[in-house]
CSV table of C-alpha atoms in Angstrom, one decimal:
chain,number,residue,atom,x,y,z
S,290,SER,CA,40.7,6.3,-32.0
S,291,GLN,CA,39.2,7.1,-28.7
S,292,THR,CA,38.8,10.9,-27.6
S,293,ILE,CA,37.2,12.6,-24.5
S,294,HIS,CA,35.4,16.1,-24.5
S,295,GLN,CA,34.8,18.3,-21.8
S,296,TRP,CA,33.3,21.5,-21.4
S,297,PRO,CA,32.9,24.2,-20.6
S,298,ALA,CA,36.9,24.6,-20.2
S,299,THR,CA,36.4,27.2,-17.6
S,300,LEU,CA,33.5,28.8,-15.8
S,301,VAL,CA,33.3,31.5,-13.1
S,302,GLN,CA,30.0,30.9,-11.4
S,303,PRO,CA,28.6,32.6,-7.9
S,304,VAL,CA,27.6,31.0,-4.9
S,305,GLY,CA,24.3,29.4,-5.1
S,306,SER,CA,24.0,28.9,-9.1
S,307,PRO,CA,23.4,25.7,-10.6
S,308,LEU,CA,26.2,23.7,-12.0
S,309,SER,CA,26.2,21.3,-15.6
S,310,LEU,CA,29.6,19.6,-16.6
S,311,GLU,CA,29.4,17.7,-19.8
S,312,CYS,CA,31.6,15.2,-20.7
S,313,THR,CA,30.8,12.7,-24.0
S,314,VAL,CA,33.5,10.0,-25.2
S,315,GLU,CA,34.0,8.9,-29.0
S,316,GLY,CA,35.6,5.9,-30.3
S,317,THR,CA,34.5,3.5,-28.0
S,318,SER,CA,31.3,2.1,-26.8
S,319,ASN,CA,30.1,0.9,-23.2
S,320,PRO,CA,33.0,3.0,-21.0
S,321,ASN,CA,33.0,2.9,-17.8
S,322,LEU,CA,33.4,6.5,-16.5
S,323,TYR,CA,34.3,8.7,-13.8
S,324,TRP,CA,34.4,12.1,-12.4
S,325,TYR,CA,37.4,13.6,-10.4
S,326,ARG,CA,37.9,16.8,-8.7
S,327,GLN,CA,41.3,17.8,-8.1
S,328,ALA,CA,41.7,21.2,-5.6
S,329,ALA,CA,44.7,23.5,-6.3
S,330,GLY,CA,48.0,21.7,-5.6
S,331,ARG,CA,46.0,18.8,-4.3
S,332,GLY,CA,45.6,14.9,-5.6
S,333,LEU,CA,42.9,13.4,-7.1
S,334,GLN,CA,39.6,13.0,-5.9
S,335,LEU,CA,37.2,10.4,-7.1
S,336,LEU,CA,33.4,11.9,-6.9
S,337,PHE,CA,31.6,9.3,-8.9
S,338,TYR,CA,32.2,6.4,-11.6
S,339,SER,CA,29.6,4.5,-13.9
S,340,VAL,CA,29.6,1.2,-15.2
S,341,GLY,CA,26.2,1.9,-17.3
S,342,ILE,CA,24.1,4.0,-18.4
S,343,GLY,CA,22.0,5.0,-15.2
S,344,GLN,CA,23.9,3.6,-13.0
S,345,ILE,CA,25.6,5.9,-11.1
S,346,SER,CA,27.9,5.4,-7.7
S,347,SER,CA,29.0,7.9,-5.2
S,348,GLU,CA,32.2,8.0,-3.7
S,349,VAL,CA,31.7,10.9,-1.5
S,350,PRO,CA,28.6,12.8,-0.1
S,351,GLN,CA,28.5,16.4,-1.2
S,352,ASN,CA,26.0,18.6,-2.8
S,353,LEU,CA,27.0,17.5,-6.6
S,354,SER,CA,25.4,14.6,-8.6
S,355,ALA,CA,25.7,12.6,-11.6
S,356,SER,CA,23.8,11.1,-14.5
S,357,ARG,CA,24.8,9.4,-17.5
S,358,PRO,CA,21.8,10.1,-19.7
S,359,GLN,CA,23.6,8.0,-22.5
S,360,ASP,CA,26.1,5.2,-23.2
S,361,ARG,CA,29.1,8.0,-23.6
S,362,GLN,CA,27.9,10.9,-21.9
S,363,PHE,CA,28.3,11.7,-18.2
S,364,ILE,CA,27.5,15.0,-17.0
S,365,LEU,CA,28.0,16.4,-13.2
S,366,SER,CA,25.8,18.7,-11.8
S,367,SER,CA,24.7,20.9,-8.6
S,368,LYS,CA,21.5,22.5,-7.9
S,369,LYS,CA,23.5,24.9,-5.0
S,370,LEU,CA,27.2,25.7,-5.5
S,371,LEU,CA,29.6,26.4,-2.5
S,372,LEU,CA,32.9,28.3,-2.3
S,373,SER,CA,34.1,24.5,-1.9
S,374,ASP,CA,33.1,23.5,-4.9
S,375,SER,CA,35.7,25.4,-7.0
S,376,GLY,CA,38.4,23.0,-8.2
S,377,PHE,CA,39.3,21.3,-11.7
S,378,TYR,CA,37.1,18.7,-12.5
S,379,LEU,CA,38.3,16.0,-14.7
S,380,CYS,CA,36.3,13.4,-16.7
S,381,ALA,CA,37.9,10.1,-17.5
S,382,TRP,CA,36.8,6.6,-19.0
S,383,SER,CA,38.4,3.2,-19.3
S,384,ARG,CA,37.7,0.3,-20.9
S,385,THR,CA,35.3,-2.7,-18.9
S,386,SER,CA,38.0,-5.1,-19.1
S,387,GLY,CA,41.9,-5.7,-18.9
S,388,SER,CA,43.8,-3.7,-17.4
S,389,TYR,CA,41.8,-0.9,-16.7
S,390,GLU,CA,44.1,2.0,-17.2
S,391,GLN,CA,41.7,5.7,-17.4
S,392,TYR,CA,41.8,8.6,-20.3
S,393,PHE,CA,41.5,11.8,-18.9
S,394,GLY,CA,39.9,14.7,-21.0
S,395,PRO,CA,41.0,18.3,-20.6
S,396,GLY,CA,39.6,19.7,-17.3
S,397,THR,CA,37.2,22.1,-16.4
S,398,ARG,CA,38.4,25.0,-14.1
S,399,LEU,CA,35.5,25.9,-12.0
S,400,THR,CA,35.7,28.8,-10.0
S,401,VAL,CA,32.8,29.6,-7.3
S,402,THR,CA,33.1,33.4,-6.5
V,111,GLY,CA,42.3,-1.0,1.7
V,112,ASP,CA,44.4,-0.6,-1.2
V,113,SER,CA,46.6,2.1,-1.4
V,114,VAL,CA,49.4,4.0,-3.0
V,115,THR,CA,52.6,6.3,-1.4
V,116,GLN,CA,54.7,8.5,-3.4
V,117,MET,CA,57.6,10.4,-2.2
V,118,GLU,CA,57.4,13.9,-1.5
V,119,GLY,CA,58.1,16.5,-3.8
V,120,PRO,CA,58.3,19.3,-5.2
V,121,VAL,CA,61.7,17.3,-6.7
V,122,THR,CA,64.1,20.0,-8.5
V,123,LEU,CA,66.3,18.7,-10.8
V,124,SER,CA,69.1,19.9,-13.5
V,125,GLU,CA,68.7,19.3,-17.2
V,126,GLU,CA,70.3,16.1,-17.9
V,127,ALA,CA,70.0,14.9,-14.5
V,128,PHE,CA,69.2,11.3,-13.5
V,129,LEU,CA,65.3,10.9,-12.1
V,130,THR,CA,63.4,8.6,-10.0
V,131,ILE,CA,60.2,9.0,-8.1
V,132,ASN,CA,59.3,6.5,-5.0
V,133,CYS,CA,56.3,4.5,-5.7
V,134,THR,CA,55.1,2.0,-3.3
V,135,TYR,CA,51.9,0.6,-3.2
V,136,THR,CA,49.6,-2.4,-0.9
V,137,ALA,CA,46.9,-4.3,-2.4
V,138,THR,CA,45.2,-7.1,-2.5
V,139,GLY,CA,45.5,-9.5,-5.5
V,140,TYR,CA,47.8,-8.3,-8.8
V,141,PRO,CA,46.6,-4.8,-9.6
V,142,SER,CA,48.0,-2.9,-12.8
V,143,LEU,CA,50.3,-0.1,-12.0
V,144,PHE,CA,50.6,2.9,-14.0
V,145,TRP,CA,52.3,6.1,-13.9
V,146,TYR,CA,50.7,9.1,-15.3
V,147,VAL,CA,51.7,12.9,-16.2
V,148,GLN,CA,50.2,16.0,-15.7
V,149,TYR,CA,51.3,19.4,-17.2
V,150,PRO,CA,50.2,22.8,-16.0
V,151,GLY,CA,46.3,23.1,-16.4
V,152,GLU,CA,46.0,19.8,-18.5
V,153,GLY,CA,44.3,16.6,-17.4
V,154,LEU,CA,46.2,13.6,-17.0
V,155,GLN,CA,48.4,11.5,-19.5
V,156,LEU,CA,49.2,7.7,-19.1
V,157,LEU,CA,53.1,8.0,-19.4
V,158,LEU,CA,53.1,3.4,-19.3
V,159,LYS,CA,51.7,1.0,-17.3
V,160,ALA,CA,52.5,-2.8,-16.1
V,161,THR,CA,50.0,-5.5,-15.8
V,162,LYS,CA,52.3,-8.0,-13.5
V,163,ALA,CA,55.2,-9.0,-11.7
V,164,ASP,CA,58.6,-7.9,-13.9
V,165,ASP,CA,57.1,-6.2,-16.5
V,166,LYS,CA,58.8,-2.9,-17.3
V,167,GLY,CA,56.8,-0.4,-18.5
V,168,SER,CA,58.3,2.2,-20.7
V,169,ASN,CA,57.5,5.5,-22.9
V,170,LYS,CA,59.6,8.7,-24.2
V,171,GLY,CA,62.6,7.6,-21.8
V,172,PHE,CA,60.7,6.6,-19.1
V,173,GLU,CA,60.6,3.3,-17.3
V,174,ALA,CA,59.3,1.6,-14.3
V,175,THR,CA,59.4,-1.8,-13.2
V,176,TYR,CA,56.6,-3.8,-11.2
V,177,ARG,CA,58.5,-5.2,-8.2
V,178,LYS,CA,56.3,-7.8,-6.2
V,179,GLU,CA,58.7,-8.5,-4.0
V,180,THR,CA,59.0,-4.7,-2.6
V,181,THR,CA,55.2,-3.7,-4.0
V,182,SER,CA,57.3,-0.6,-5.5
V,183,PHE,CA,56.7,0.7,-9.4
V,184,HIS,CA,59.1,3.5,-9.1
V,185,LEU,CA,59.5,5.8,-12.2
V,186,GLU,CA,63.4,6.4,-13.7
V,187,LYS,CA,65.0,8.8,-16.3
V,188,GLY,CA,67.9,8.6,-17.6
V,189,SER,CA,68.4,12.1,-18.9
V,190,VAL,CA,65.3,14.6,-18.0
V,191,GLN,CA,64.6,17.9,-19.9
V,192,VAL,CA,62.9,21.2,-18.9
V,193,SER,CA,60.4,20.3,-21.0
V,194,ASP,CA,59.7,17.2,-18.3
V,195,SER,CA,58.2,19.4,-16.1
V,196,ALA,CA,54.9,18.4,-14.6
V,197,VAL,CA,53.0,16.5,-11.7
V,198,TYR,CA,53.5,13.1,-12.0
V,199,PHE,CA,50.7,10.6,-10.5
V,200,CYS,CA,51.2,6.5,-9.5
V,201,ALA,CA,47.9,4.5,-9.7
V,202,LEU,CA,47.0,0.9,-9.4
V,203,SER,CA,43.5,-0.4,-10.4
V,204,GLU,CA,41.2,-2.3,-8.1
V,205,ARG,CA,41.1,-5.9,-10.0
V,206,ALA,CA,38.8,-7.2,-7.4
V,207,SER,CA,35.7,-5.4,-8.8
V,208,ASN,CA,35.0,-4.5,-12.7
V,209,THR,CA,34.6,-0.8,-11.8
V,210,GLY,CA,37.7,0.0,-13.0
V,211,LYS,CA,38.2,2.3,-10.3
V,212,LEU,CA,42.2,3.3,-9.9
V,213,ILE,CA,43.7,4.4,-6.5
V,214,PHE,CA,46.1,7.6,-7.0
V,215,GLY,CA,49.1,8.4,-4.9
V,216,GLN,CA,49.2,12.1,-3.9
V,217,GLY,CA,51.3,13.3,-7.3
V,218,THR,CA,55.1,14.2,-7.2
V,219,THR,CA,56.2,18.0,-8.7
V,220,LEU,CA,59.0,17.7,-10.8
V,221,GLN,CA,61.0,20.8,-12.0
V,222,VAL,CA,63.6,20.8,-14.3
V,223,LYS,CA,65.6,23.5,-14.4
V,224,PRO,CA,68.3,24.5,-17.2
């Protein structure tokens, strides 16, 4: 069976500090991968998606970036965090054909102080 | 572009009440439709899905039928429990591309009181 991991689970960072969130998927190969942000009490905002190694598409302009150095690894980064980057970050994966349901990780709660 | 609209929340029900959360969509082509559930502090879990018109998805007592004529996918449960309290998201897949991107509704909070 497939599993998806995210770490860390929680993070408190000062404004201006760098960020690195990691997501890994087990039990499948060549998945589509996604990063979402969920602000408190709000819906989901798709930040990035990837259909293959080194292939990253950005959905919204911001000071975040994403990378996919390995088939089942997806990393979300920032060089300098802003207060507005606080939120709940979710990673998800889907197969590359069929009905495209996505499976989500447990999330990372980021607080920028 | 494609879009999903859910009923505004929060929805507050007593235990054993009947639940309906409305979801309508706009899409080109024939998307797959999904309901996800999010418990406090957790990621989203796939609750059920339907991939073509008139399909009924079901899981854990929840049901939703893909209605192409009304472009709807309403979530129902006959008797809710306190443990069903969560945020529910309706979503559709963008079948026009192979990216697997989903379009989500804004979410509906359900509170079930004992």
